[in-house]
Amino acid sequence: MLKLSLITLLLAGAAHAAPLFEMQQVDHPAIASIERYTLQSPSTENIVYHGEFASAFPQGFSFAPGSGLGFKKMDRDGTLYFWATGDRGPNGDAPKVQVGDKKREAKFFLAPDYAPRFAEIKVRRQRSADVISSKPFLIDGQVASGLPLPQGRVGATGEVALSDTLKTLDASPRGIDPEGIVAGKKGQLWVVDEYGPFLLQVDAASGKVLKQLAPGAGLPDVIKHRQANRGFEAVAFTPNGKVYAMLQSTLNIDGETKSSAQFIRLVEYDPSSGATRTLAYPLDVDAYKKTADAKIGDLVAIDNTHFALIEQGKGKDKQLRNVLYVIDIAGADTLAPIAGKEPEYASKADLANVKMIRKQRVLDLRELGWQAEKAESLALYNGGIAIMNDNDFGLKTELASGKDVDDVVIDNGQLPNNERLVVKPSNEATDLWLLNLKQPLSHYYPK
């Protein structure tokens, strides 16, 4: 049985505030102790909000760089520095929008002028974790936008962007939705973008996007079949200089495979040659009601062929799972059609001769007391694993009636039957955990 022993607690100001730091010894086969930090972001990083629900957010929205994490360096005193990225900004689930004879997916954008940005985080061990700087991403010399791309553009999701008054917002040709970040070589970062999906090469000093790879334009064309809002979610950089970008969920080829595909694709990209290939990560198929419910949180390289990875989602038992695996891509087959069709169509039996990525379970974060739904940031440091959640900028959207947003449709800019939108604080902080290992991750390499 898991046992936790709290040995340190530092409170942030008032008694009711979230703790800055907690240290726990853990009775677990893999983990010796957990350092739990509540990430602190200065008010200067807050996102200004003067919209319909401003009274609920008097300080605006706190910056939330929990979508991706990458190790930067460690000082001699053990202080850790990480790169981190926020996503497309404060947004929330919305009902579908009637457009002609079609119902299109939609999102509420509470701060439509927000420019997605990445940050540097400093962790003073057993003291605090703080955002110490941030920069917006720059595309063609201008700040990026979090709004969806225009219809017809490569990577457009087809989502309708809505204001908090149900007004349709213009799409942006500079729209990006960053979901993963890792340091490459010579002061450059690799960032994955859920729109597209895209792989971005970014100058760390300026935030300038130096290169944008897209399906059919530097990346395999098949990944254009990503599910809406389920593009690239994770990125890793290996010692041999290769980049690995992973989709969040199964592909939905021609709208037919998202709930039955047995695997999620990992894309390998070699910057020196431009060569790419895709590999199959086998899902815990039996854990979910349908495979579309499975999601990848993040990915980090251990060496050239081994990685740590988070697989998560709501299981068929209706319980959330956030499972940490070690995977090995050595020997995995490059994916190719089977009987003339993409392997997403293949059954488990049909895939028997395909060598997929091997995996070994390490732990479920919920065994350690993890409460957040989204464990979307993963990095390694000397002796441990850093994990951070995405708290969606601390807000949640819902309908006043309590109905699910999928149960109603917005037509002519109106909700039906006097329904009302409600936006309120989620009260979920951005938490950064350091899991101090009892043994190196090589102990868990798949046999």
mmCIF file of C-alpha atoms in Angstrom, residues 224-440:
data_model
loop_
_atom_site.group_PDB
_atom_site.id
_atom_site.type_symbol
_atom_site.label_atom_id
_atom_site.label_comp_id
_atom_site.label_asym_id
_atom_site.label_seq_id
_atom_site.Cartn_x
_atom_site.Cartn_y
_atom_site.Cartn_z
ATOM 1 C CA LYS A 224 -3.444 15.794 -41.155
ATOM 2 C CA HIS A 225 -6.134 13.347 -39.997
ATOM 3 C CA ARG A 226 -5.577 14.329 -36.373
ATOM 4 C CA GLN A 227 -8.732 14.821 -34.342
ATOM 5 C CA ALA A 228 -9.785 18.447 -33.841
ATOM 6 C CA ASN A 229 -7.952 19.858 -30.817
ATOM 7 C CA ARG A 230 -5.906 16.635 -30.658
ATOM 8 C CA GLY A 231 -2.875 17.461 -32.782
ATOM 9 C CA PHE A 232 0.719 17.255 -31.553
ATOM 10 C CA GLU A 233 0.875 17.154 -27.767
ATOM 11 C CA ALA A 234 4.458 16.143 -26.967
ATOM 12 C CA VAL A 235 7.982 16.678 -28.250
ATOM 13 C CA ALA A 236 11.382 15.211 -27.364
ATOM 14 C CA PHE A 237 14.953 15.800 -28.539
ATOM 15 C CA THR A 238 17.440 12.920 -28.469
ATOM 16 C CA PRO A 239 21.229 13.108 -27.992
ATOM 17 C CA ASN A 240 21.763 12.157 -31.648
ATOM 18 C CA GLY A 241 19.896 15.283 -32.742
ATOM 19 C CA LYS A 242 16.555 13.796 -33.805
ATOM 20 C CA VAL A 243 13.182 15.298 -32.881
ATOM 21 C CA TYR A 244 10.183 13.201 -31.888
ATOM 22 C CA ALA A 245 6.692 14.707 -31.996
ATOM 23 C CA MET A 246 3.717 12.745 -30.711
ATOM 24 C CA LEU A 247 0.045 13.145 -31.453
ATOM 25 C CA GLN A 248 -2.295 13.494 -28.509
ATOM 26 C CA SER A 249 -4.730 10.829 -29.690
ATOM 27 C CA THR A 250 -5.582 8.394 -32.435
ATOM 28 C CA LEU A 251 -5.945 9.613 -36.001
ATOM 29 C CA ASN A 252 -9.470 9.944 -37.371
ATOM 30 C CA ILE A 253 -8.954 9.030 -41.009
ATOM 31 C CA ASP A 254 -11.961 10.123 -43.088
ATOM 32 C CA GLY A 255 -13.880 10.379 -39.828
ATOM 33 C CA GLU A 256 -13.769 6.609 -39.353
ATOM 34 C CA THR A 257 -10.896 5.500 -37.109
ATOM 35 C CA LYS A 258 -10.650 7.600 -33.946
ATOM 36 C CA SER A 259 -12.557 5.151 -31.732
ATOM 37 C CA SER A 260 -11.104 1.930 -33.082
ATOM 38 C CA ALA A 261 -7.442 2.643 -33.925
ATOM 39 C CA GLN A 262 -5.156 0.607 -31.678
ATOM 40 C CA PHE A 263 -2.257 3.061 -31.469
ATOM 41 C CA ILE A 264 -1.117 6.686 -31.467
ATOM 42 C CA ARG A 265 1.517 7.860 -33.933
ATOM 43 C CA LEU A 266 4.983 9.058 -32.949
ATOM 44 C CA VAL A 267 6.703 11.082 -35.680
ATOM 45 C CA GLU A 268 10.492 10.952 -36.001
ATOM 46 C CA TYR A 269 12.150 13.912 -37.726
ATOM 47 C CA ASP A 270 15.846 14.222 -38.566
ATOM 48 C CA PRO A 271 16.726 17.932 -38.943
ATOM 49 C CA SER A 272 20.006 17.102 -40.699
ATOM 50 C CA SER A 273 18.320 15.324 -43.607
ATOM 51 C CA GLY A 274 14.634 16.156 -43.349
ATOM 52 C CA ALA A 275 13.812 12.443 -43.209
ATOM 53 C CA THR A 276 10.678 11.399 -41.330
ATOM 54 C CA ARG A 277 8.898 8.234 -40.325
ATOM 55 C CA THR A 278 6.044 7.323 -38.014
ATOM 56 C CA LEU A 279 5.958 4.621 -35.344
ATOM 57 C CA ALA A 280 3.056 3.067 -33.442
ATOM 58 C CA TYR A 281 2.663 3.532 -29.700
ATOM 59 C CA PRO A 282 0.258 0.798 -28.497
ATOM 60 C CA LEU A 283 -2.506 2.121 -26.295
ATOM 61 C CA ASP A 284 -3.869 0.451 -23.190
ATOM 62 C CA VAL A 285 -6.855 -0.412 -25.373
ATOM 63 C CA ASP A 286 -8.698 -2.438 -22.751
ATOM 64 C CA ALA A 287 -8.563 0.412 -20.232
ATOM 65 C CA TYR A 288 -10.884 2.650 -22.267
ATOM 66 C CA LYS A 289 -14.466 2.448 -23.456
ATOM 67 C CA LYS A 290 -13.146 3.548 -26.851
ATOM 68 C CA THR A 291 -9.615 4.310 -27.940
ATOM 69 C CA ALA A 292 -10.535 7.919 -28.786
ATOM 70 C CA ASP A 293 -10.635 8.523 -25.022
ATOM 71 C CA ALA A 294 -6.886 7.960 -24.664
ATOM 72 C CA LYS A 295 -4.537 10.938 -24.679
ATOM 73 C CA ILE A 296 -0.805 11.510 -24.493
ATOM 74 C CA GLY A 297 0.322 14.078 -21.922
ATOM 75 C CA ASP A 298 3.998 14.583 -22.773
ATOM 76 C CA LEU A 299 7.171 12.814 -23.855
ATOM 77 C CA VAL A 300 10.831 13.165 -22.881
ATOM 78 C CA ALA A 301 13.948 11.439 -24.204
ATOM 79 C CA ILE A 302 16.123 9.352 -21.882
ATOM 80 C CA ASP A 303 18.593 8.396 -24.617
ATOM 81 C CA ASN A 304 18.406 7.842 -28.390
ATOM 82 C CA THR A 305 15.772 5.098 -28.201
ATOM 83 C CA HIS A 306 14.214 5.263 -24.739
ATOM 84 C CA PHE A 307 11.657 7.818 -23.583
ATOM 85 C CA ALA A 308 9.358 8.510 -20.648
ATOM 86 C CA LEU A 309 5.744 9.171 -21.575
ATOM 87 C CA ILE A 310 2.399 9.947 -19.938
ATOM 88 C CA GLU A 311 -0.736 8.212 -21.205
ATOM 89 C CA GLN A 312 -3.951 9.530 -19.715
ATOM 90 C CA GLY A 313 -7.700 9.870 -20.066
ATOM 91 C CA LYS A 314 -10.942 8.646 -18.549
ATOM 92 C CA GLY A 315 -11.017 4.868 -18.329
ATOM 93 C CA LYS A 316 -14.022 2.665 -18.994
ATOM 94 C CA ASP A 317 -14.434 2.519 -15.204
ATOM 95 C CA LYS A 318 -15.032 6.322 -15.413
ATOM 96 C CA GLN A 319 -11.875 6.945 -13.378
ATOM 97 C CA LEU A 320 -9.146 9.285 -14.597
ATOM 98 C CA ARG A 321 -5.756 7.750 -15.236
ATOM 99 C CA ASN A 322 -2.357 9.483 -15.652
ATOM 100 C CA VAL A 323 0.070 6.642 -16.261
ATOM 101 C CA LEU A 324 3.831 7.067 -16.613
ATOM 102 C CA TYR A 325 5.576 4.636 -18.965
ATOM 103 C CA VAL A 326 9.090 4.057 -20.197
ATOM 104 C CA ILE A 327 9.076 3.185 -23.904
ATOM 105 C CA ASP A 328 11.651 1.786 -26.332
ATOM 106 C CA ILE A 329 11.460 2.572 -30.060
ATOM 107 C CA ALA A 330 14.400 0.330 -31.042
ATOM 108 C CA GLY A 331 13.177 -2.216 -33.565
ATOM 109 C CA ALA A 332 9.777 -0.594 -34.069
ATOM 110 C CA ASP A 333 8.480 -0.744 -37.631
ATOM 111 C CA THR A 334 7.972 2.297 -39.797
ATOM 112 C CA LEU A 335 4.222 2.402 -40.309
ATOM 113 C CA ALA A 336 2.916 1.527 -43.758
ATOM 114 C CA PRO A 337 -0.493 0.638 -45.216
ATOM 115 C CA ILE A 338 -1.913 -2.814 -44.554
ATOM 116 C CA ALA A 339 -3.956 -4.353 -47.365
ATOM 117 C CA GLY A 340 -4.038 -0.960 -49.053
ATOM 118 C CA LYS A 341 -5.372 0.969 -46.047
ATOM 119 C CA GLU A 342 -3.723 2.941 -43.273
ATOM 120 C CA PRO A 343 -3.021 0.736 -40.241
ATOM 121 C CA GLU A 344 -5.515 2.721 -38.154
ATOM 122 C CA TYR A 345 -8.143 0.578 -39.878
ATOM 123 C CA ALA A 346 -6.446 -2.664 -38.849
ATOM 124 C CA SER A 347 -7.720 -4.886 -36.061
ATOM 125 C CA LYS A 348 -5.546 -6.126 -33.227
ATOM 126 C CA ALA A 349 -5.123 -9.406 -35.092
ATOM 127 C CA ASP A 350 -4.170 -7.608 -38.312
ATOM 128 C CA LEU A 351 -1.476 -5.711 -36.421
ATOM 129 C CA ALA A 352 0.093 -8.842 -34.969
ATOM 130 C CA ASN A 353 2.979 -8.700 -37.439
ATOM 131 C CA VAL A 354 3.642 -4.986 -36.925
ATOM 132 C CA LYS A 355 6.416 -4.284 -34.429
ATOM 133 C CA MET A 356 5.139 -1.462 -32.272
ATOM 134 C CA ILE A 357 6.957 0.598 -29.676
ATOM 135 C CA ARG A 358 7.578 -1.423 -26.528
ATOM 136 C CA LYS A 359 6.409 -0.031 -23.200
ATOM 137 C CA GLN A 360 6.782 -0.668 -19.478
ATOM 138 C CA ARG A 361 4.487 0.812 -16.859
ATOM 139 C CA VAL A 362 6.208 2.695 -14.028
ATOM 140 C CA LEU A 363 3.273 4.140 -12.067
ATOM 141 C CA ASP A 364 -0.068 5.905 -12.186
ATOM 142 C CA LEU A 365 0.334 9.414 -10.804
ATOM 143 C CA ARG A 366 -2.988 8.999 -9.016
ATOM 144 C CA GLU A 367 -1.294 6.426 -6.797
ATOM 145 C CA LEU A 368 0.790 9.346 -5.537
ATOM 146 C CA GLY A 369 -2.153 11.657 -4.898
ATOM 147 C CA TRP A 370 -2.229 13.492 -8.227
ATOM 148 C CA GLN A 371 -5.597 15.301 -8.529
ATOM 149 C CA ALA A 372 -5.450 17.328 -11.744
ATOM 150 C CA GLU A 373 -7.032 15.963 -14.900
ATOM 151 C CA LYS A 374 -4.201 16.969 -17.213
ATOM 152 C CA ALA A 375 -0.589 15.943 -16.617
ATOM 153 C CA GLU A 376 0.716 17.674 -19.743
ATOM 154 C CA SER A 377 4.315 18.578 -18.868
ATOM 155 C CA LEU A 378 7.164 16.117 -18.421
ATOM 156 C CA ALA A 379 10.919 16.641 -18.079
ATOM 157 C CA LEU A 380 13.899 14.849 -16.550
ATOM 158 C CA TYR A 381 16.500 16.244 -14.170
ATOM 159 C CA ASN A 382 19.418 14.576 -12.413
ATOM 160 C CA GLY A 383 17.776 11.955 -10.230
ATOM 161 C CA GLY A 384 14.163 12.533 -11.028
ATOM 162 C CA ILE A 385 11.137 13.414 -13.121
ATOM 163 C CA ALA A 386 9.411 16.799 -13.275
ATOM 164 C CA ILE A 387 5.665 16.845 -13.991
ATOM 165 C CA MET A 388 3.292 19.786 -14.294
ATOM 166 C CA ASN A 389 -0.424 20.119 -14.964
ATOM 167 C CA ASP A 390 -2.303 22.351 -17.369
ATOM 168 C CA ASN A 391 -4.960 24.259 -15.406
ATOM 169 C CA ASP A 392 -6.434 25.987 -18.490
ATOM 170 C CA PHE A 393 -5.610 29.453 -17.121
ATOM 171 C CA GLY A 394 -7.722 28.842 -14.040
ATOM 172 C CA LEU A 395 -11.153 29.138 -15.627
ATOM 173 C CA LYS A 396 -14.025 26.908 -16.622
ATOM 174 C CA THR A 397 -17.049 27.495 -18.805
ATOM 175 C CA GLU A 398 -20.436 25.905 -18.314
ATOM 176 C CA LEU A 399 -24.125 26.473 -18.972
ATOM 177 C CA ALA A 400 -26.345 27.960 -16.271
ATOM 178 C CA SER A 401 -28.799 25.071 -16.615
ATOM 179 C CA GLY A 402 -26.066 22.540 -15.862
ATOM 180 C CA LYS A 403 -26.492 20.899 -19.255
ATOM 181 C CA ASP A 404 -23.455 19.610 -21.074
ATOM 182 C CA VAL A 405 -22.297 21.966 -23.839
ATOM 183 C CA ASP A 406 -22.673 19.080 -26.286
ATOM 184 C CA ASP A 407 -26.418 19.019 -25.586
ATOM 185 C CA VAL A 408 -27.170 22.449 -27.078
ATOM 186 C CA VAL A 409 -26.390 24.334 -30.288
ATOM 187 C CA ILE A 410 -25.717 28.044 -30.847
ATOM 188 C CA ASP A 411 -27.807 29.325 -33.757
ATOM 189 C CA ASN A 412 -27.731 32.898 -35.066
ATOM 190 C CA GLY A 413 -25.515 33.880 -32.147
ATOM 191 C CA GLN A 414 -28.056 32.717 -29.591
ATOM 192 C CA LEU A 415 -28.229 29.942 -27.043
ATOM 193 C CA PRO A 416 -31.598 28.138 -26.967
ATOM 194 C CA ASN A 417 -34.368 28.498 -24.362
ATOM 195 C CA ASN A 418 -32.862 31.432 -22.486
ATOM 196 C CA GLU A 419 -29.780 29.377 -21.711
ATOM 197 C CA ARG A 420 -26.849 31.375 -20.328
ATOM 198 C CA LEU A 421 -23.090 31.009 -20.436
ATOM 199 C CA VAL A 422 -21.272 30.983 -17.090
ATOM 200 C CA VAL A 423 -17.518 31.525 -16.766
ATOM 201 C CA LYS A 424 -15.963 31.164 -13.340
ATOM 202 C CA PRO A 425 -12.607 30.424 -11.695
ATOM 203 C CA SER A 426 -11.686 26.747 -11.561
ATOM 204 C CA ASN A 427 -9.568 27.241 -8.411
ATOM 205 C CA GLU A 428 -7.046 24.790 -9.842
ATOM 206 C CA ALA A 429 -3.446 25.893 -9.435
ATOM 207 C CA THR A 430 -0.522 25.020 -11.673
ATOM 208 C CA ASP A 431 1.379 22.361 -9.736
ATOM 209 C CA LEU A 432 4.922 21.243 -10.452
ATOM 210 C CA TRP A 433 6.012 17.927 -8.941
ATOM 211 C CA LEU A 434 9.547 16.611 -8.696
ATOM 212 C CA LEU A 435 9.538 12.829 -8.353
ATOM 213 C CA ASN A 436 12.863 11.752 -6.859
ATOM 214 C CA LEU A 437 13.635 8.264 -8.105
ATOM 215 C CA LYS A 438 14.841 5.291 -6.101
ATOM 216 C CA GLN A 439 16.618 3.929 -9.175
ATOM 217 C CA PRO A 440 17.310 5.242 -12.673
#
